[in-house]
């Protein structure tokens, strides 16, 4: 008698990377669930539990954010020299220790020190997971990253709901509970990560190819001396601004410049999350090759134009127009986020030589870290100018995309050494 394969088994078997790929996805969802518990109340913890003033909280967040920028390149360098799984576990445990240390003091300097130490492995995490995906999933790395990003958004949502329920009690002890909850998730994912096998380093693949006579084109091995890659990373920092626009600018813009109700802000963030969860994996196939990923920069520019024009229009009319324009803006910018993420995953790996993949992706991680640090200041400056600044910002983002499209044209015509060559048996 024939038995039908359960639907969930079919879905799991389609995840690149096999057992370890599935296990790392579980790690990601638990990780972001814990982060979602804590992220929404971090500032409130420092205010109501630690007793810091507004200026102290702002300075603490600025310093820790600045220190955290170094986490990505540092992690990338380490990943080229030591087993990747052990580095991921070390980062998870370091995050747990730094967060747990916050419970031990109300001293501003110590809280700043612990927050800065926690920011280093926190910013390193995305680079390390990206490296793991590139090494484990090989040619299917874009699809794997899309699935991973979907699980991240689900985790954030679960954690956010848990935080909202805890804070609804009105008790200050809830902040400590959420902090400890996040710490516990770090210990859980450290145990799960230790059960994952070490993926083959691409440098070994390159060495094998060289031994067989297939050396391929020479590439720089130091990202700090690779002008093309540094230019690419600089344009990436600009294209990642969709994150700050969605998370920071739109809620503030609703309050200060439009007639839309304040309650629309969280609903728009939910809309963004739903769109990412629904479309990240299906749209990943349009960036599955390096040339396809480069072509995505064209529709990305169009989405930035639509999104910024809609934001400008939202300040020009009554409530119905404002709401409609804001919804259009969020939809356009959400798809810009999805498309840019897809292109970025493929291009950043394709531009990296195998023997320095970690170092290159670490430098690329600076783009997102820098945007998270400087983006809010830039965007609030744009908002202070008024509605006319949004189309100008859109043109700036189009220029960044065009510069990236031109910059990498000659580089991607050469075969990448970042992953093993695809053979018929791998399809």
GROMACS .gro file of C-alpha atoms in nm:
model
  427
    1UNK     CA    1   0.000   0.000   0.000
    2UNK     CA    2   0.133   0.339  -0.100
    3UNK     CA    3   0.155   0.597   0.171
    4UNK     CA    4   0.158   0.964   0.101
    5UNK     CA    5   0.452   1.159   0.240
    6UNK     CA    6   0.334   1.400   0.512
    7UNK     CA    7   0.331   1.760   0.392
    8UNK     CA    8   0.561   1.876   0.670
    9UNK     CA    9   0.822   1.617   0.571
   10UNK     CA   10   0.811   1.743   0.213
   11UNK     CA   11   0.865   2.100   0.327
   12UNK     CA   12   1.152   2.006   0.557
   13UNK     CA   13   1.324   1.803   0.286
   14UNK     CA   14   1.320   2.108   0.059
   15UNK     CA   15   1.529   2.312   0.302
   16UNK     CA   16   1.890   2.334   0.176
   17UNK     CA   17   2.162   2.197   0.400
   18UNK     CA   18   1.984   1.885   0.523
   19UNK     CA   19   1.965   1.815   0.895
   20UNK     CA   20   2.210   2.086   0.996
   21UNK     CA   21   2.033   2.339   0.778
   22UNK     CA   22   1.704   2.264   0.952
   23UNK     CA   23   1.870   2.273   1.293
   24UNK     CA   24   2.023   2.614   1.226
   25UNK     CA   25   1.681   2.746   1.124
   26UNK     CA   26   1.549   2.633   1.463
   27UNK     CA   27   1.842   2.817   1.620
   28UNK     CA   28   1.745   3.133   1.431
   29UNK     CA   29   1.381   3.130   1.533
   30UNK     CA   30   1.465   3.068   1.901
   31UNK     CA   31   1.734   3.335   1.887
   32UNK     CA   32   1.502   3.601   1.746
   33UNK     CA   33   1.217   3.502   1.975
   34UNK     CA   34   1.446   3.577   2.267
   35UNK     CA   35   1.570   3.897   2.107
   36UNK     CA   36   1.212   4.003   2.046
   37UNK     CA   37   1.140   3.960   2.416
   38UNK     CA   38   1.417   4.201   2.510
   39UNK     CA   39   1.460   4.447   2.221
   40UNK     CA   40   1.130   4.625   2.271
   41UNK     CA   41   1.194   4.699   2.638
   42UNK     CA   42   1.568   4.763   2.646
   43UNK     CA   43   1.535   5.141   2.678
   44UNK     CA   44   1.255   5.101   2.931
   45UNK     CA   45   1.471   4.869   3.142
   46UNK     CA   46   1.749   5.125   3.163
   47UNK     CA   47   1.493   5.392   3.251
   48UNK     CA   48   1.266   5.220   3.504
   49UNK     CA   49   1.492   4.950   3.651
   50UNK     CA   50   1.842   5.098   3.626
   51UNK     CA   51   1.719   5.453   3.688
   52UNK     CA   52   1.916   5.621   3.409
   53UNK     CA   53   1.814   5.959   3.270
   54UNK     CA   54   1.713   6.021   2.911
   55UNK     CA   55   2.053   6.163   2.816
   56UNK     CA   56   2.234   5.871   2.979
   57UNK     CA   57   2.020   5.616   2.794
   58UNK     CA   58   2.084   5.791   2.462
   59UNK     CA   59   2.459   5.803   2.525
   60UNK     CA   60   2.466   5.437   2.632
   61UNK     CA   61   2.285   5.327   2.316
   62UNK     CA   62   2.509   5.541   2.095
   63UNK     CA   63   2.832   5.410   2.247
   64UNK     CA   64   2.724   5.047   2.239
   65UNK     CA   65   2.603   5.086   1.881
   66UNK     CA   66   2.935   5.238   1.777
   67UNK     CA   67   3.137   4.962   1.944
   68UNK     CA   68   2.911   4.700   1.788
   69UNK     CA   69   3.016   4.808   1.439
   70UNK     CA   70   3.347   4.626   1.492
   71UNK     CA   71   3.167   4.296   1.556
   72UNK     CA   72   3.108   4.204   1.191
   73UNK     CA   73   3.466   4.236   1.056
   74UNK     CA   74   3.610   4.080   1.372
   75UNK     CA   75   3.381   3.778   1.340
   76UNK     CA   76   3.466   3.745   0.970
   77UNK     CA   77   3.838   3.735   1.041
   78UNK     CA   78   3.796   3.475   1.313
   79UNK     CA   79   3.578   3.260   1.086
   80UNK     CA   80   3.861   3.232   0.833
   81UNK     CA   81   4.094   3.097   1.102
   82UNK     CA   82   3.887   2.887   1.341
   83UNK     CA   83   3.593   2.641   1.320
   84UNK     CA   84   3.279   2.838   1.239
   85UNK     CA   85   3.046   2.644   1.470
   86UNK     CA   86   3.266   2.717   1.771
   87UNK     CA   87   3.275   3.087   1.689
   88UNK     CA   88   2.895   3.098   1.661
   89UNK     CA   89   2.862   2.925   2.000
   90UNK     CA   90   3.117   3.162   2.153
   91UNK     CA   91   2.921   3.462   2.024
   92UNK     CA   92   2.596   3.323   2.165
   93UNK     CA   93   2.748   3.268   2.509
   94UNK     CA   94   2.910   3.612   2.505
   95UNK     CA   95   2.572   3.770   2.433
   96UNK     CA   96   2.423   3.578   2.726
   97UNK     CA   97   2.700   3.681   2.966
   98UNK     CA   98   2.687   4.049   2.870
   99UNK     CA   99   2.310   4.062   2.904
  100UNK     CA  100   2.310   3.878   3.235
  101UNK     CA  101   2.571   4.123   3.367
  102UNK     CA  102   2.318   4.406   3.334
  103UNK     CA  103   2.133   4.262   3.632
  104UNK     CA  104   2.439   4.307   3.853
  105UNK     CA  105   2.461   4.688   3.854
  106UNK     CA  106   2.288   5.022   3.813
  107UNK     CA  107   2.617   5.204   3.748
  108UNK     CA  108   2.605   5.396   3.421
  109UNK     CA  109   2.965   5.321   3.318
  110UNK     CA  110   2.932   4.949   3.388
  111UNK     CA  111   2.598   4.929   3.209
  112UNK     CA  112   2.756   5.100   2.909
  113UNK     CA  113   3.052   4.860   2.917
  114UNK     CA  114   2.830   4.551   2.933
  115UNK     CA  115   2.601   4.684   2.659
  116UNK     CA  116   2.900   4.752   2.434
  117UNK     CA  117   3.043   4.404   2.497
  118UNK     CA  118   2.705   4.255   2.411
  119UNK     CA  119   2.679   4.461   2.092
  120UNK     CA  120   2.995   4.304   1.947
  121UNK     CA  121   2.864   3.945   1.920
  122UNK     CA  122   2.514   4.073   1.845
  123UNK     CA  123   2.632   4.252   1.529
  124UNK     CA  124   2.856   3.955   1.445
  125UNK     CA  125   2.565   3.711   1.451
  126UNK     CA  126   2.419   3.789   1.109
  127UNK     CA  127   2.762   3.759   0.943
  128UNK     CA  128   2.831   3.424   1.109
  129UNK     CA  129   2.493   3.280   1.009
  130UNK     CA  130   2.541   3.408   0.656
  131UNK     CA  131   2.879   3.236   0.640
  132UNK     CA  132   2.728   2.915   0.771
  133UNK     CA  133   2.455   2.931   0.506
  134UNK     CA  134   2.706   2.998   0.227
  135UNK     CA  135   2.923   2.703   0.330
  136UNK     CA  136   2.641   2.462   0.407
  137UNK     CA  137   2.390   2.535   0.131
  138UNK     CA  138   2.640   2.614  -0.148
  139UNK     CA  139   2.456   2.706  -0.470
  140UNK     CA  140   2.124   2.712  -0.278
  141UNK     CA  141   2.252   2.978  -0.038
  142UNK     CA  142   2.005   3.247  -0.153
  143UNK     CA  143   1.705   3.021  -0.096
  144UNK     CA  144   1.840   2.915   0.242
  145UNK     CA  145   1.896   3.275   0.348
  146UNK     CA  146   1.541   3.359   0.238
  147UNK     CA  147   1.398   3.080   0.451
  148UNK     CA  148   1.622   3.185   0.739
  149UNK     CA  149   1.505   3.546   0.714
  150UNK     CA  150   1.144   3.431   0.719
  151UNK     CA  151   1.204   3.237   1.041
  152UNK     CA  152   1.374   3.544   1.188
  153UNK     CA  153   1.064   3.756   1.128
  154UNK     CA  154   0.842   3.489   1.279
  155UNK     CA  155   1.070   3.476   1.583
  156UNK     CA  156   1.064   3.853   1.622
  157UNK     CA  157   0.685   3.849   1.611
  158UNK     CA  158   0.655   3.576   1.874
  159UNK     CA  159   0.902   3.753   2.101
  160UNK     CA  160   0.731   4.088   2.054
  161UNK     CA  161   0.395   3.943   2.150
  162UNK     CA  162   0.549   3.782   2.457
  163UNK     CA  163   0.707   4.112   2.560
  164UNK     CA  164   0.379   4.298   2.515
  165UNK     CA  165   0.199   4.044   2.735
  166UNK     CA  166   0.465   4.067   3.007
  167UNK     CA  167   0.472   4.447   3.009
  168UNK     CA  168   0.094   4.462   3.021
  169UNK     CA  169   0.119   4.349   3.386
  170UNK     CA  170   0.260   4.691   3.473
  171UNK     CA  171   0.523   4.541   3.703
  172UNK     CA  172   0.887   4.652   3.684
  173UNK     CA  173   0.989   4.294   3.759
  174UNK     CA  174   0.861   4.205   3.411
  175UNK     CA  175   1.170   4.370   3.260
  176UNK     CA  176   1.401   4.138   3.451
  177UNK     CA  177   1.190   3.838   3.350
  178UNK     CA  178   1.217   3.933   2.982
  179UNK     CA  179   1.593   3.983   3.013
  180UNK     CA  180   1.641   3.642   3.174
  181UNK     CA  181   1.412   3.489   2.911
  182UNK     CA  182   1.642   3.620   2.641
  183UNK     CA  183   1.950   3.489   2.825
  184UNK     CA  184   1.795   3.143   2.846
  185UNK     CA  185   1.735   3.137   2.470
  186UNK     CA  186   2.107   3.203   2.416
  187UNK     CA  187   2.199   2.898   2.623
  188UNK     CA  188   1.944   2.685   2.437
  189UNK     CA  189   2.072   2.785   2.092
  190UNK     CA  190   2.433   2.734   2.204
  191UNK     CA  191   2.349   2.371   2.286
  192UNK     CA  192   2.167   2.326   1.954
  193UNK     CA  193   2.450   2.484   1.757
  194UNK     CA  194   2.705   2.249   1.914
  195UNK     CA  195   2.508   1.961   1.762
  196UNK     CA  196   2.565   2.098   1.410
  197UNK     CA  197   2.852   1.967   1.201
  198UNK     CA  198   3.124   2.204   1.085
  199UNK     CA  199   3.053   2.293   0.718
  200UNK     CA  200   3.343   2.262   0.471
  201UNK     CA  201   3.538   2.586   0.439
  202UNK     CA  202   3.541   2.720   0.082
  203UNK     CA  203   3.919   2.765   0.097
  204UNK     CA  204   3.948   2.385   0.091
  205UNK     CA  205   3.736   2.374  -0.223
  206UNK     CA  206   3.958   2.637  -0.382
  207UNK     CA  207   4.270   2.444  -0.283
  208UNK     CA  208   4.128   2.127  -0.439
  209UNK     CA  209   4.050   2.312  -0.761
  210UNK     CA  210   4.398   2.462  -0.770
  211UNK     CA  211   4.555   2.118  -0.723
  212UNK     CA  212   4.354   1.984  -1.014
  213UNK     CA  213   4.474   2.268  -1.236
  214UNK     CA  214   4.158   2.484  -1.223
  215UNK     CA  215   4.294   2.792  -1.052
  216UNK     CA  216   4.043   3.042  -1.185
  217UNK     CA  217   4.094   3.419  -1.191
  218UNK     CA  218   4.306   3.588  -0.925
  219UNK     CA  219   4.123   3.801  -0.670
  220UNK     CA  220   4.235   4.029  -0.390
  221UNK     CA  221   4.238   3.850  -0.054
  222UNK     CA  222   4.235   4.156   0.171
  223UNK     CA  223   3.896   4.333   0.162
  224UNK     CA  224   4.051   4.657   0.296
  225UNK     CA  225   4.267   4.677  -0.017
  226UNK     CA  226   3.991   4.574  -0.256
  227UNK     CA  227   3.854   4.904  -0.385
  228UNK     CA  228   3.570   4.742  -0.574
  229UNK     CA  229   3.447   4.559  -0.268
  230UNK     CA  230   3.484   4.864  -0.044
  231UNK     CA  231   3.285   5.069  -0.294
  232UNK     CA  232   3.024   4.796  -0.308
  233UNK     CA  233   3.000   4.794   0.073
  234UNK     CA  234   2.959   5.173   0.078
  235UNK     CA  235   2.664   5.155  -0.161
  236UNK     CA  236   2.518   4.874   0.048
  237UNK     CA  237   2.516   5.101   0.355
  238UNK     CA  238   2.291   5.339   0.161
  239UNK     CA  239   2.061   5.067   0.025
  240UNK     CA  240   2.009   4.926   0.376
  241UNK     CA  241   1.839   5.253   0.475
  242UNK     CA  242   1.501   5.096   0.404
  243UNK     CA  243   1.536   4.938   0.749
  244UNK     CA  244   1.567   5.274   0.927
  245UNK     CA  245   1.290   5.429   0.716
  246UNK     CA  246   1.049   5.151   0.807
  247UNK     CA  247   1.144   5.111   1.173
  248UNK     CA  248   1.226   5.469   1.275
  249UNK     CA  249   1.118   5.726   1.019
  250UNK     CA  250   0.764   5.618   0.941
  251UNK     CA  251   0.641   5.609   1.303
  252UNK     CA  252   0.793   5.955   1.365
  253UNK     CA  253   0.662   6.087   1.032
  254UNK     CA  254   0.310   5.974   1.119
  255UNK     CA  255   0.321   6.165   1.446
  256UNK     CA  256   0.493   6.484   1.332
  257UNK     CA  257   0.396   6.536   0.968
  258UNK     CA  258   0.072   6.358   0.876
  259UNK     CA  259  -0.292   6.348   0.981
  260UNK     CA  260  -0.286   5.968   1.010
  261UNK     CA  261  -0.372   5.817   1.349
  262UNK     CA  262  -0.080   5.725   1.575
  263UNK     CA  263  -0.217   5.370   1.604
  264UNK     CA  264  -0.138   5.316   1.237
  265UNK     CA  265   0.237   5.291   1.313
  266UNK     CA  266   0.240   4.943   1.473
  267UNK     CA  267  -0.006   4.816   1.212
  268UNK     CA  268   0.231   4.922   0.935
  269UNK     CA  269   0.517   4.737   1.105
  270UNK     CA  270   0.296   4.428   1.117
  271UNK     CA  271   0.224   4.474   0.745
  272UNK     CA  272   0.597   4.487   0.677
  273UNK     CA  273   0.655   4.165   0.872
  274UNK     CA  274   0.368   3.986   0.697
  275UNK     CA  275   0.499   4.085   0.352
  276UNK     CA  276   0.852   3.966   0.434
  277UNK     CA  277   0.725   3.632   0.568
  278UNK     CA  278   0.495   3.582   0.267
  279UNK     CA  279   0.727   3.686  -0.016
  280UNK     CA  280   1.092   3.650   0.088
  281UNK     CA  281   1.119   3.282  -0.009
  282UNK     CA  282   0.912   3.297  -0.331
  283UNK     CA  283   1.104   3.600  -0.462
  284UNK     CA  284   1.445   3.451  -0.373
  285UNK     CA  285   1.446   3.258  -0.701
  286UNK     CA  286   1.489   3.586  -0.891
  287UNK     CA  287   1.832   3.631  -0.732
  288UNK     CA  288   1.956   3.272  -0.746
  289UNK     CA  289   2.249   3.360  -0.975
  290UNK     CA  290   2.498   3.643  -0.957
  291UNK     CA  291   2.380   3.807  -1.279
  292UNK     CA  292   2.016   3.777  -1.174
  293UNK     CA  293   2.099   3.936  -0.839
  294UNK     CA  294   2.264   4.231  -1.016
  295UNK     CA  295   1.956   4.278  -1.235
  296UNK     CA  296   1.741   4.312  -0.922
  297UNK     CA  297   1.904   4.649  -0.857
  298UNK     CA  298   1.688   4.797  -1.134
  299UNK     CA  299   1.342   4.722  -0.983
  300UNK     CA  300   1.491   4.804  -0.643
  301UNK     CA  301   1.550   5.160  -0.761
  302UNK     CA  302   1.190   5.187  -0.880
  303UNK     CA  303   1.057   5.069  -0.545
  304UNK     CA  304   1.265   5.328  -0.360
  305UNK     CA  305   1.120   5.601  -0.584
  306UNK     CA  306   0.761   5.487  -0.524
  307UNK     CA  307   0.815   5.454  -0.150
  308UNK     CA  308   0.973   5.795  -0.098
  309UNK     CA  309   0.719   5.973  -0.322
  310UNK     CA  310   0.437   5.812  -0.124
  311UNK     CA  311   0.592   5.933   0.202
  312UNK     CA  312   0.603   6.287   0.065
  313UNK     CA  313   0.239   6.260  -0.048
  314UNK     CA  314   0.129   6.140   0.296
  315UNK     CA  315   0.190   6.487   0.439
  316UNK     CA  316  -0.009   6.664   0.170
  317UNK     CA  317  -0.369   6.578   0.250
  318UNK     CA  318  -0.637   6.470   0.494
  319UNK     CA  319  -0.647   6.145   0.686
  320UNK     CA  320  -0.769   5.911   0.406
  321UNK     CA  321  -0.494   6.030   0.171
  322UNK     CA  322  -0.233   6.009   0.446
  323UNK     CA  323  -0.329   5.653   0.539
  324UNK     CA  324  -0.339   5.538   0.176
  325UNK     CA  325  -0.005   5.696   0.094
  326UNK     CA  326   0.160   5.546   0.403
  327UNK     CA  327   0.030   5.199   0.319
  328UNK     CA  328   0.166   5.234  -0.037
  329UNK     CA  329   0.499   5.352   0.102
  330UNK     CA  330   0.530   5.056   0.339
  331UNK     CA  331   0.436   4.806   0.068
  332UNK     CA  332   0.693   4.954  -0.173
  333UNK     CA  333   0.968   4.974   0.089
  334UNK     CA  334   0.890   4.623   0.217
  335UNK     CA  335   0.939   4.480  -0.132
  336UNK     CA  336   1.255   4.692  -0.162
  337UNK     CA  337   1.375   4.530   0.160
  338UNK     CA  338   1.297   4.182   0.025
  339UNK     CA  339   1.462   4.239  -0.313
  340UNK     CA  340   1.770   4.407  -0.170
  341UNK     CA  341   1.818   4.129   0.084
  342UNK     CA  342   1.806   3.871  -0.197
  343UNK     CA  343   2.054   4.059  -0.416
  344UNK     CA  344   2.284   4.137  -0.124
  345UNK     CA  345   2.312   3.772  -0.012
  346UNK     CA  346   2.425   3.656  -0.353
  347UNK     CA  347   2.647   3.948  -0.455
  348UNK     CA  348   2.838   3.976  -0.127
  349UNK     CA  349   2.932   3.607  -0.142
  350UNK     CA  350   3.006   3.609  -0.515
  351UNK     CA  351   3.245   3.902  -0.479
  352UNK     CA  352   3.441   3.731  -0.200
  353UNK     CA  353   3.740   3.505  -0.273
  354UNK     CA  354   3.719   3.163  -0.112
  355UNK     CA  355   4.030   3.193   0.102
  356UNK     CA  356   3.908   3.518   0.261
  357UNK     CA  357   3.533   3.468   0.255
  358UNK     CA  358   3.491   3.541   0.625
  359UNK     CA  359   3.697   3.860   0.613
  360UNK     CA  360   3.503   3.987   0.310
  361UNK     CA  361   3.160   3.913   0.454
  362UNK     CA  362   3.274   4.068   0.780
  363UNK     CA  363   3.355   4.393   0.600
  364UNK     CA  364   3.024   4.369   0.415
  365UNK     CA  365   2.854   4.341   0.755
  366UNK     CA  366   2.980   4.692   0.827
  367UNK     CA  367   2.722   4.822   0.581
  368UNK     CA  368   2.428   4.714   0.793
  369UNK     CA  369   2.597   4.797   1.124
  370UNK     CA  370   2.689   5.146   1.005
  371UNK     CA  371   2.338   5.203   0.877
  372UNK     CA  372   2.191   5.099   1.212
  373UNK     CA  373   2.428   5.339   1.388
  374UNK     CA  374   2.413   5.643   1.157
  375UNK     CA  375   2.084   5.582   0.978
  376UNK     CA  376   1.852   5.725   1.245
  377UNK     CA  377   2.051   6.049   1.259
  378UNK     CA  378   2.049   6.081   0.879
  379UNK     CA  379   1.680   6.003   0.844
  380UNK     CA  380   1.569   6.238   1.121
  381UNK     CA  381   1.776   6.507   0.951
  382UNK     CA  382   1.591   6.437   0.625
  383UNK     CA  383   1.257   6.456   0.804
  384UNK     CA  384   1.344   6.795   0.955
  385UNK     CA  385   1.368   6.942   0.603
  386UNK     CA  386   1.010   6.846   0.518
  387UNK     CA  387   0.823   6.642   0.260
  388UNK     CA  388   1.040   6.760  -0.030
  389UNK     CA  389   1.337   6.576   0.121
  390UNK     CA  390   1.181   6.232   0.066
  391UNK     CA  391   1.199   6.239  -0.318
  392UNK     CA  392   1.555   6.372  -0.289
  393UNK     CA  393   1.644   6.080  -0.063
  394UNK     CA  394   1.481   5.847  -0.316
  395UNK     CA  395   1.702   5.989  -0.593
  396UNK     CA  396   2.004   5.938  -0.368
  397UNK     CA  397   1.912   5.572  -0.320
  398UNK     CA  398   1.863   5.532  -0.695
  399UNK     CA  399   2.210   5.678  -0.747
  400UNK     CA  400   2.356   5.433  -0.493
  401UNK     CA  401   2.191   5.141  -0.673
  402UNK     CA  402   2.312   5.262  -1.012
  403UNK     CA  403   2.665   5.304  -0.878
  404UNK     CA  404   2.661   4.950  -0.740
  405UNK     CA  405   2.520   4.813  -1.068
  406UNK     CA  406   2.808   4.974  -1.260
  407UNK     CA  407   3.076   4.904  -1.000
  408UNK     CA  408   3.038   4.526  -0.992
  409UNK     CA  409   2.975   4.475  -1.366
  410UNK     CA  410   3.325   4.361  -1.457
  411UNK     CA  411   3.382   4.169  -1.133
  412UNK     CA  412   3.084   3.935  -1.167
  413UNK     CA  413   3.171   3.830  -1.521
  414UNK     CA  414   3.438   3.610  -1.361
  415UNK     CA  415   3.341   3.283  -1.191
  416UNK     CA  416   3.314   3.299  -0.813
  417UNK     CA  417   3.543   3.093  -0.592
  418UNK     CA  418   3.312   3.137  -0.293
  419UNK     CA  419   3.126   2.811  -0.341
  420UNK     CA  420   3.197   2.477  -0.497
  421UNK     CA  421   3.124   2.456  -0.871
  422UNK     CA  422   2.769   2.337  -0.943
  423UNK     CA  423   2.742   1.998  -1.110
  424UNK     CA  424   2.443   1.812  -1.248
  425UNK     CA  425   2.430   1.593  -0.938
  426UNK     CA  426   2.380   1.897  -0.717
  427UNK     CA  427   2.046   1.994  -0.874
   0.00000   0.00000   0.00000
